[in-house]
mmCIF file of C-alpha atoms in Angstrom:
data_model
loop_
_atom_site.group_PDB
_atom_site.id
_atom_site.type_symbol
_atom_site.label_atom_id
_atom_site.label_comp_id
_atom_site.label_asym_id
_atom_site.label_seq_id
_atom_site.Cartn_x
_atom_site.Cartn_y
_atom_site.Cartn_z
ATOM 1 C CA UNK A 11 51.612 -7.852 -123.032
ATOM 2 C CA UNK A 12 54.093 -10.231 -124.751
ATOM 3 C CA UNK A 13 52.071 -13.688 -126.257
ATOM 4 C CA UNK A 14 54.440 -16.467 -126.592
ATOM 5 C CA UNK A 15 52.524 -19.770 -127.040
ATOM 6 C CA UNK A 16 53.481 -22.750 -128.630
ATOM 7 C CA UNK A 17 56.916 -21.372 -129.872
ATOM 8 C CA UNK A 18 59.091 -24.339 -128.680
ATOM 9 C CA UNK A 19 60.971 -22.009 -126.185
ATOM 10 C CA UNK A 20 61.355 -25.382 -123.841
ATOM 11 C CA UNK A 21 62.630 -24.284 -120.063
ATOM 12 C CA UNK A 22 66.003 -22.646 -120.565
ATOM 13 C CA UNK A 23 64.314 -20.031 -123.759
ATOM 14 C CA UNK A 24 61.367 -19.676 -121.062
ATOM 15 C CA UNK A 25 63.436 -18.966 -118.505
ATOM 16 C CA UNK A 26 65.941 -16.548 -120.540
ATOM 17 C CA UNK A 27 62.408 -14.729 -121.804
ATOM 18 C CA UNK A 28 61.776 -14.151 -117.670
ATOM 19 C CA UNK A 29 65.754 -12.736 -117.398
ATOM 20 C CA UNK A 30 65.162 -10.152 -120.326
ATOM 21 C CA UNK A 31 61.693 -8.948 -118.212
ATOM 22 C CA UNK A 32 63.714 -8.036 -115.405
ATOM 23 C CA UNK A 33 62.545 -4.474 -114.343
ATOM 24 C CA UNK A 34 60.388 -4.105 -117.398
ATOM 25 C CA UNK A 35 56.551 -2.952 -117.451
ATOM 26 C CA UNK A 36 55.158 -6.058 -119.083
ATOM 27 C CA UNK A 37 52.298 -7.682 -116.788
ATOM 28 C CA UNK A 38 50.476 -10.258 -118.946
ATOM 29 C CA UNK A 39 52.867 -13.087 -119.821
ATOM 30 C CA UNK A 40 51.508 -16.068 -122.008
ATOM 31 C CA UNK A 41 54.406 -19.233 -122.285
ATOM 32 C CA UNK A 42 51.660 -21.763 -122.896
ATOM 33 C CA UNK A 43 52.225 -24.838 -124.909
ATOM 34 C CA UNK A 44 56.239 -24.412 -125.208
ATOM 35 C CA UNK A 45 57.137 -27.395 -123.868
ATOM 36 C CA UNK A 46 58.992 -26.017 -120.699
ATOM 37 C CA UNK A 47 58.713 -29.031 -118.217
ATOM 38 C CA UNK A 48 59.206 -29.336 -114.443
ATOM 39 C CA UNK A 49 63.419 -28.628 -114.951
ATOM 40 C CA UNK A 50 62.295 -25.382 -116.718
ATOM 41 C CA UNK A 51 59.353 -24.469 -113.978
ATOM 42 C CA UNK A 52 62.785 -24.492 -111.334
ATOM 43 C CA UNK A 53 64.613 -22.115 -114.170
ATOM 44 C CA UNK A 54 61.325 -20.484 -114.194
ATOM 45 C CA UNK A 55 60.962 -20.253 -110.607
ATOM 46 C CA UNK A 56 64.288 -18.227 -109.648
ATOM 47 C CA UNK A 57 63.869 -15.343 -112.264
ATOM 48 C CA UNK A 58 59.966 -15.051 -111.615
ATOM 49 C CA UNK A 59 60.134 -12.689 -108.953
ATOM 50 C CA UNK A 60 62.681 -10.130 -110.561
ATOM 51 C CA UNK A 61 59.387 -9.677 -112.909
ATOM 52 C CA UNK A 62 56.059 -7.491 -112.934
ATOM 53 C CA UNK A 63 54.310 -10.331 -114.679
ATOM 54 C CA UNK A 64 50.884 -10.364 -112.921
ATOM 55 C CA UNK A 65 48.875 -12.410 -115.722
ATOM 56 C CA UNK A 66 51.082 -15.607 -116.346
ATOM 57 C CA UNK A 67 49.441 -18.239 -118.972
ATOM 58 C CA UNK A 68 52.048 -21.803 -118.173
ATOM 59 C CA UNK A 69 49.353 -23.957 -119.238
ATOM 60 C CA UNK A 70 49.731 -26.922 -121.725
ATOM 61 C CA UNK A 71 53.565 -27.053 -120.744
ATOM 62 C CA UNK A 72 53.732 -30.916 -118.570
ATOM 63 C CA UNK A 73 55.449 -28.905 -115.886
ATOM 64 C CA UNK A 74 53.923 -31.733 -113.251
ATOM 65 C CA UNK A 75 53.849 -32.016 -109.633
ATOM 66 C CA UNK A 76 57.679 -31.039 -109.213
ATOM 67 C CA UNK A 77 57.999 -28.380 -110.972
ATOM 68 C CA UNK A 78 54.638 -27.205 -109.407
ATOM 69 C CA UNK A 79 56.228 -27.052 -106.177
ATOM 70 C CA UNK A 80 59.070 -25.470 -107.415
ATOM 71 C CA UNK A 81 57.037 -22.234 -109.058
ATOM 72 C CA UNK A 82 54.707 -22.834 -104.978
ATOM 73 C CA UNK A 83 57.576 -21.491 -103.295
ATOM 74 C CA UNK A 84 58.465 -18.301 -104.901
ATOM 75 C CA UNK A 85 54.720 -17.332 -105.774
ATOM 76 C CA UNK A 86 54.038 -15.363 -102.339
ATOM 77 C CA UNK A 87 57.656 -13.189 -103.853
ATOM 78 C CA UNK A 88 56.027 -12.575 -107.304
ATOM 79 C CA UNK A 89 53.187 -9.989 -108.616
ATOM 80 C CA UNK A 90 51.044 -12.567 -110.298
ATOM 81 C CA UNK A 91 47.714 -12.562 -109.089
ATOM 82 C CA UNK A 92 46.388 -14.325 -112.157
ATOM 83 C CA UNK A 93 48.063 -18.301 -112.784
ATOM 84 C CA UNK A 94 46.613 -20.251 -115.415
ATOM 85 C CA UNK A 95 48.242 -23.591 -114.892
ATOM 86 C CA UNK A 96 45.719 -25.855 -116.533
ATOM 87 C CA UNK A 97 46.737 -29.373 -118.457
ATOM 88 C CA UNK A 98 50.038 -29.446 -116.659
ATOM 89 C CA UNK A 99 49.611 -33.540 -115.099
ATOM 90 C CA UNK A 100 49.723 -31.844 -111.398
ATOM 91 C CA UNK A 101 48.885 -34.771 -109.624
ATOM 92 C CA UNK A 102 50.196 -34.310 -105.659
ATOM 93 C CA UNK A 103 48.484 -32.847 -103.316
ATOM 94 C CA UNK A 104 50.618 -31.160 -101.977
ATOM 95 C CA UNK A 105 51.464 -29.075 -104.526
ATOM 96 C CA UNK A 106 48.110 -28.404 -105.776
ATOM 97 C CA UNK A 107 47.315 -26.972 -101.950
ATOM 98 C CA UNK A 108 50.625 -25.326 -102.318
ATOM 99 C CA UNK A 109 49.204 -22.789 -104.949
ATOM 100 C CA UNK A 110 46.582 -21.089 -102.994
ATOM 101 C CA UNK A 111 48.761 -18.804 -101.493
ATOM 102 C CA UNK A 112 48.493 -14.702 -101.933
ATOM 103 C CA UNK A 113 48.812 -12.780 -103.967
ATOM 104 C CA UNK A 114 46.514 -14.982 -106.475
ATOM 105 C CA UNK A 115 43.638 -14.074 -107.291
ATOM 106 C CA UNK A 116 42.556 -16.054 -110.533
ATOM 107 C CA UNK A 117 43.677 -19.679 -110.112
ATOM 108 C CA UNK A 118 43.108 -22.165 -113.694
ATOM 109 C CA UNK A 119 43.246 -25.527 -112.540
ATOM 110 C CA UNK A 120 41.867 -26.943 -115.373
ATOM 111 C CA UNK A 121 42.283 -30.797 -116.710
ATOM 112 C CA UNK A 122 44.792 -31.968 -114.245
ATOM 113 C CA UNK A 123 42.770 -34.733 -113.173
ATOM 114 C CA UNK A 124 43.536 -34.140 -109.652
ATOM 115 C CA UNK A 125 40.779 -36.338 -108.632
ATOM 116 C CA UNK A 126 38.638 -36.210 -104.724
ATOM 117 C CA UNK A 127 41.904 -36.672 -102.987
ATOM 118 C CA UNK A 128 43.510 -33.072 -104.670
ATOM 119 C CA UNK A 129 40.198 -31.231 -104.005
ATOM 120 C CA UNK A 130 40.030 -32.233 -100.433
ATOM 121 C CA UNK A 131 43.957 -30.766 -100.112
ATOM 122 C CA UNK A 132 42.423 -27.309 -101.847
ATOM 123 C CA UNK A 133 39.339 -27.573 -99.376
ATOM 124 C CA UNK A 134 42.184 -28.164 -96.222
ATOM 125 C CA UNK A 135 44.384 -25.281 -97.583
ATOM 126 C CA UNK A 136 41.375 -22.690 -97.627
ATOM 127 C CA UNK A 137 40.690 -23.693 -94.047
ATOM 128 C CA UNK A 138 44.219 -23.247 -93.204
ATOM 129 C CA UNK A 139 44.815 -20.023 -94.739
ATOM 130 C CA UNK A 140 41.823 -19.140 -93.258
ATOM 131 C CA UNK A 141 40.928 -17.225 -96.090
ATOM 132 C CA UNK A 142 42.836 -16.250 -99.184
ATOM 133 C CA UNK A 143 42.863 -13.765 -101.772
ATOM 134 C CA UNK A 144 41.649 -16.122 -104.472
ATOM 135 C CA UNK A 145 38.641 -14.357 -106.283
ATOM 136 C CA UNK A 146 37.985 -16.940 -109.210
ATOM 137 C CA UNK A 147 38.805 -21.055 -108.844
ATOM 138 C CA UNK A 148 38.381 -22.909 -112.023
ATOM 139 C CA UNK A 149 38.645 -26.402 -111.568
ATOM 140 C CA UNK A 150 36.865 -27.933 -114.677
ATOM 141 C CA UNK A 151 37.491 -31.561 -115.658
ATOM 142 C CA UNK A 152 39.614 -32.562 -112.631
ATOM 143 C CA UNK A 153 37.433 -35.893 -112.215
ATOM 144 C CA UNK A 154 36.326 -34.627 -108.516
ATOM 145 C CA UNK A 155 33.463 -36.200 -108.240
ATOM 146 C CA UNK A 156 30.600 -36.298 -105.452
ATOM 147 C CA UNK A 157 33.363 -36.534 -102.024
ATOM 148 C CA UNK A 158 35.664 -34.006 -103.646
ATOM 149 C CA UNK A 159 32.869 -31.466 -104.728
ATOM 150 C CA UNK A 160 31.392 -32.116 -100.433
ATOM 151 C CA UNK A 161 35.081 -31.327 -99.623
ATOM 152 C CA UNK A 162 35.903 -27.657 -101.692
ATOM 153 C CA UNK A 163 31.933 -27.177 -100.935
ATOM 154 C CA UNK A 164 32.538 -26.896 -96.776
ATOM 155 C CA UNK A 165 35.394 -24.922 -97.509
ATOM 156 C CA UNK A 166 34.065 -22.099 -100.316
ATOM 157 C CA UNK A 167 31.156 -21.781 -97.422
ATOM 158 C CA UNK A 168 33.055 -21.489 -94.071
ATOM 159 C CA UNK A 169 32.541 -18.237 -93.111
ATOM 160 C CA UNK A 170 36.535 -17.688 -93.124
ATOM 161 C CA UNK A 171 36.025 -17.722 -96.980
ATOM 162 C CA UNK A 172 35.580 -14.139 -97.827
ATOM 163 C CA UNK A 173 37.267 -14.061 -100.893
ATOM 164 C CA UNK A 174 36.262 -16.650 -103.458
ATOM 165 C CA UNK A 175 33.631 -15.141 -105.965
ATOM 166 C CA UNK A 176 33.658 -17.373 -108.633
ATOM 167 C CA UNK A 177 33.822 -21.421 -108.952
ATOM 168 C CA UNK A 178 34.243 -23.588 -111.889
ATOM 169 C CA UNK A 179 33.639 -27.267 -111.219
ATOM 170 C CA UNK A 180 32.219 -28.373 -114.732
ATOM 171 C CA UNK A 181 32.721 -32.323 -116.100
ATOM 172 C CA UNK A 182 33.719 -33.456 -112.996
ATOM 173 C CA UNK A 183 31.491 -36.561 -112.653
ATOM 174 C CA UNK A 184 29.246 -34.384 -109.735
ATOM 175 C CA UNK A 185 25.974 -35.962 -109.069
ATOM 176 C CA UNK A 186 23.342 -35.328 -106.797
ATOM 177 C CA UNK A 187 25.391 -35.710 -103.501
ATOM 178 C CA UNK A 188 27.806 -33.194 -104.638
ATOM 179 C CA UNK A 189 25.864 -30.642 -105.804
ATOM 180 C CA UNK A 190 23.603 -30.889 -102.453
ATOM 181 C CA UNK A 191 27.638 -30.464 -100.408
ATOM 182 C CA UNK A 192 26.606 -27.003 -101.527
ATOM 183 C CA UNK A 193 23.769 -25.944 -99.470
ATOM 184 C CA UNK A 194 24.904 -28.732 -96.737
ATOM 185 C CA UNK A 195 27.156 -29.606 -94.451
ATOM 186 C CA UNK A 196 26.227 -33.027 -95.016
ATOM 187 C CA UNK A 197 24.535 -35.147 -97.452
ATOM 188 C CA UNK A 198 21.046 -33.720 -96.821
ATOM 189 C CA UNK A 199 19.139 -31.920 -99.766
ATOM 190 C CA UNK A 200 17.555 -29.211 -97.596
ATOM 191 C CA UNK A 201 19.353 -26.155 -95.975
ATOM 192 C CA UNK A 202 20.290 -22.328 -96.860
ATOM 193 C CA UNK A 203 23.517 -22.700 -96.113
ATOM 194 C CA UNK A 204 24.351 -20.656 -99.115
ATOM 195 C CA UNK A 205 22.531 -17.532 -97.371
ATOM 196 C CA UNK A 206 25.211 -17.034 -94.862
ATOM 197 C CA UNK A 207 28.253 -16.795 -97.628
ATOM 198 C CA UNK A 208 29.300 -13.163 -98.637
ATOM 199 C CA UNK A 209 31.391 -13.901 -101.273
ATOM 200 C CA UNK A 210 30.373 -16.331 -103.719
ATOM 201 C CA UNK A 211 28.375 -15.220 -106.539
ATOM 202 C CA UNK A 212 28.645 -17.698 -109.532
ATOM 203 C CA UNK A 213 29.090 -21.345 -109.230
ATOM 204 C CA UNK A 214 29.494 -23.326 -112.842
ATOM 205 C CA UNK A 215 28.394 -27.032 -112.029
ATOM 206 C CA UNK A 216 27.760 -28.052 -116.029
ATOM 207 C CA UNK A 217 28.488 -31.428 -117.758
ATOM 208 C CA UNK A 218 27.863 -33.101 -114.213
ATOM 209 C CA UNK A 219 25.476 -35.981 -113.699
ATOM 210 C CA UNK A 220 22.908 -33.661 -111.664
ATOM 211 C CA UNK A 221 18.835 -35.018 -111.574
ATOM 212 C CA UNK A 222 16.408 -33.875 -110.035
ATOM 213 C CA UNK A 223 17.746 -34.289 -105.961
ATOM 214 C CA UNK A 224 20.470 -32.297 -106.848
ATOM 215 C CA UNK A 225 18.223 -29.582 -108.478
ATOM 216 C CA UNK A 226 15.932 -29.447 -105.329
ATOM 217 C CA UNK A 227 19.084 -29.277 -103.148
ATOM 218 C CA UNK A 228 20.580 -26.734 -105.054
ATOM 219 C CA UNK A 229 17.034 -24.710 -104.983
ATOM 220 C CA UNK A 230 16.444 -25.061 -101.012
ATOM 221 C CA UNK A 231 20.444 -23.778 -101.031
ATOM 222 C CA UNK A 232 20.418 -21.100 -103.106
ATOM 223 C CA UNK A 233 16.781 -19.479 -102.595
ATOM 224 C CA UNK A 234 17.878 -15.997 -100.726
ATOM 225 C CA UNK A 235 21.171 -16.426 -101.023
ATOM 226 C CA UNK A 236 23.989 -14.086 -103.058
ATOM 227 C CA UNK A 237 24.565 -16.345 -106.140
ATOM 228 C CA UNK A 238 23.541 -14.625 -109.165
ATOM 229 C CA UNK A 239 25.235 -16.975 -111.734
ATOM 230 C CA UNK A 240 24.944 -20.742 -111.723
ATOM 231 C CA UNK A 241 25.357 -23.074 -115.031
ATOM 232 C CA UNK A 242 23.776 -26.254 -114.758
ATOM 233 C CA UNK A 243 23.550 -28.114 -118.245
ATOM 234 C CA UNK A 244 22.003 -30.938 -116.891
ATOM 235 C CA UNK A 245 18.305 -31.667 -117.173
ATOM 236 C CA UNK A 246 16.501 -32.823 -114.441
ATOM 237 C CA UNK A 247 13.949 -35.698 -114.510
ATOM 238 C CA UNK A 248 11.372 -33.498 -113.178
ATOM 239 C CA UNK A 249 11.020 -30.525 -115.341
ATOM 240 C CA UNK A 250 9.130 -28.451 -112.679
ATOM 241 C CA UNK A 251 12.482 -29.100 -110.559
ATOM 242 C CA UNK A 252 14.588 -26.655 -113.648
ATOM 243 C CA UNK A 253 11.479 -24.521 -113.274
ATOM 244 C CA UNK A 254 11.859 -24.201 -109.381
ATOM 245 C CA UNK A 255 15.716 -23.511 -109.729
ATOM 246 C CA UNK A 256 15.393 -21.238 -112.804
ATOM 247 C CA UNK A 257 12.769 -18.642 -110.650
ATOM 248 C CA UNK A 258 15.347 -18.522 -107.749
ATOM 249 C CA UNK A 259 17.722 -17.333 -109.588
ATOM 250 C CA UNK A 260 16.159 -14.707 -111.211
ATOM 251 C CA UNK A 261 14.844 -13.827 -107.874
ATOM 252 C CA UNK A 262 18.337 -13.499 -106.843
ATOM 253 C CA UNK A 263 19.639 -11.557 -109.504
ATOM 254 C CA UNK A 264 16.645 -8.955 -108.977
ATOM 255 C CA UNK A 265 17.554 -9.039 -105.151
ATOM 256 C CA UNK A 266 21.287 -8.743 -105.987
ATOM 257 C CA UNK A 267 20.404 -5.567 -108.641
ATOM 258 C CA UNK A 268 18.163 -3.778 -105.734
ATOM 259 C CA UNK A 269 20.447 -4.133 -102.962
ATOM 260 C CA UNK A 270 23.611 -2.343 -105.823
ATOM 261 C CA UNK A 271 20.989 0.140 -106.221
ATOM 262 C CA UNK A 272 19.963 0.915 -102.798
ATOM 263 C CA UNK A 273 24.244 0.864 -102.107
ATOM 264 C CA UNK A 274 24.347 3.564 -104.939
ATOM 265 C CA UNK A 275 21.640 5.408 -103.406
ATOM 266 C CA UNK A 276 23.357 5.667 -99.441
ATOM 267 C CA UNK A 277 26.442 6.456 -101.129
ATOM 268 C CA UNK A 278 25.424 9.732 -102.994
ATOM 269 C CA UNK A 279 23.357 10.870 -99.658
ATOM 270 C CA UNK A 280 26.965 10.752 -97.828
ATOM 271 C CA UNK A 281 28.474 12.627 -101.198
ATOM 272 C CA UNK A 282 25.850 15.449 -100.838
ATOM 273 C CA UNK A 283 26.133 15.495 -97.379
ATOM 274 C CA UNK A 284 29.954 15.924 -97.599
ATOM 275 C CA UNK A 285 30.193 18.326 -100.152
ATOM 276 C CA UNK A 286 27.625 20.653 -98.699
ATOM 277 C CA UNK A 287 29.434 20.788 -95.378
ATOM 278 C CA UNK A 288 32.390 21.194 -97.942
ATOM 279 C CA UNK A 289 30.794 24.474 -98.922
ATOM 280 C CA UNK A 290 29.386 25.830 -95.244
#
């Protein structure tokens, strides 16, 4: 692990730090806040792969939409599975898209503002990829709203998505439209869309302007369905509506908890069986 934040080290000192990694056995990598730019993400870009850096922290460094792209195109030649490339002014869509490429898993979009237009280039480039190895999407305070929340929703849900586990959309001016793009294809409030997704598990929807349609969508959606974890800071109108959504997910996480312990409970049946033929 080498921590390097805020030390100044602007793109050539980031870029020399990268050089001097070169066949080492460091894999977490923090260069946050040091000022590096999108010149420095190209510096950054050629000596990234010569690295076993899986856990890079770039955030806080203005590295933009250019030098985005630039870091895009070497990322499928690196080991980093975990990019945390929040407050960074990414603002084309392109290159936003550009970064859901394997190996990532862990992807920190955070506060980049990238608006409905950038989430609907995520939602396309899921589609595309027809799945990806992203576990973990955090997209807080990107000023989505309800259209870009419908967009990423469609795509986290088509059953090509079999790898996203975790979403973070908080303060992202979501209302009740949104939040219902996750249990529907469409605008409508009703639907278990959810039910048919094997992947996702936790969905963070907080600081959003959700009422009491959105909580009833989001109950029809995720009654029976896989997600364990939702946070929801809003309060609804209707306080039977928090009630509703409240018991379905503890009836999830019960259902979730069962089925881990019935898994548990196959898988030591095929141990015995296997080591007693072991000792026939």
């Amino acid at each position: 692990t080498l921590l390097l934040s805020g030390n100044g080290l602007m793109g050539a000192g980031a870029a020399s730090i990268l050089t001097g990694l070169a066949g080492s056995r460091i894999v977490t990598l923090d260069l946050s806040g040091n000022g590096i730019g999108p010149e420095g993400a190209k510096l950054l870009a050629r000596e990234l792969p010569k690295t076993q850096a899986r856990n890079l922290d770039l955030s806080g460094n203005n590295i933009c939409s250019h030098g985005t792209k630039s870091l895009m195109e070497v990322l499928s030649q690196t080991s980093v599975t975990n990019l945390n490339m929040s407050f960074n002014h990414i603002g084309d869509e392109e290159a936003i898209s550009g970064l859901i490429n394997p190996p990532l898993k862990v992807l920190d979009l955070s506060f980049n503002y990238i608006g409905n237009k950038g989430a609907g280039a995520l939602a396309a480039a899921f589609l595309r990829l027809n799945g990806a190895t992203l576990a973990s999407l955090k997209l807080s305070t990107n000023r989505i709203g309800d259209k870009g929340a419908v967009s990423l929703a469609s795509a986290l849900l088509a059953p090509t998505n079999t790898s996203v586990i975790s979403v973070d959309l908080s303060d992202n001016r979501i209302g009740d439209h949104g939040a219902a793009g996750f249990c529907a294809p469409s605008f409508e409030l009703t639907c278990t869309r959810l039910w048919f997704q094997p992947s996702l598990t936790s969905i963070d929807l907080s600081g959003n302007y959700i009422r009491s349609s959105g909580f009833l969508g989001l109950t029809n959606g995720l009654k029976d369905s896989r997600v364990t974890t939702l946070n929801i800071s809003a309060q609804p109108d209707d306080v039977p509506a928090k009630w509703q959504l409240d018991n379905v997910m503890i009836l999830n996480r019960n259902r979730s908890r069962q089925a881990l312990e019935k898994g548990l409970d196959v898988r030591w049946i095929f141990i015995s069986l296997f080591l007693n033929a072991a000792r026939e």
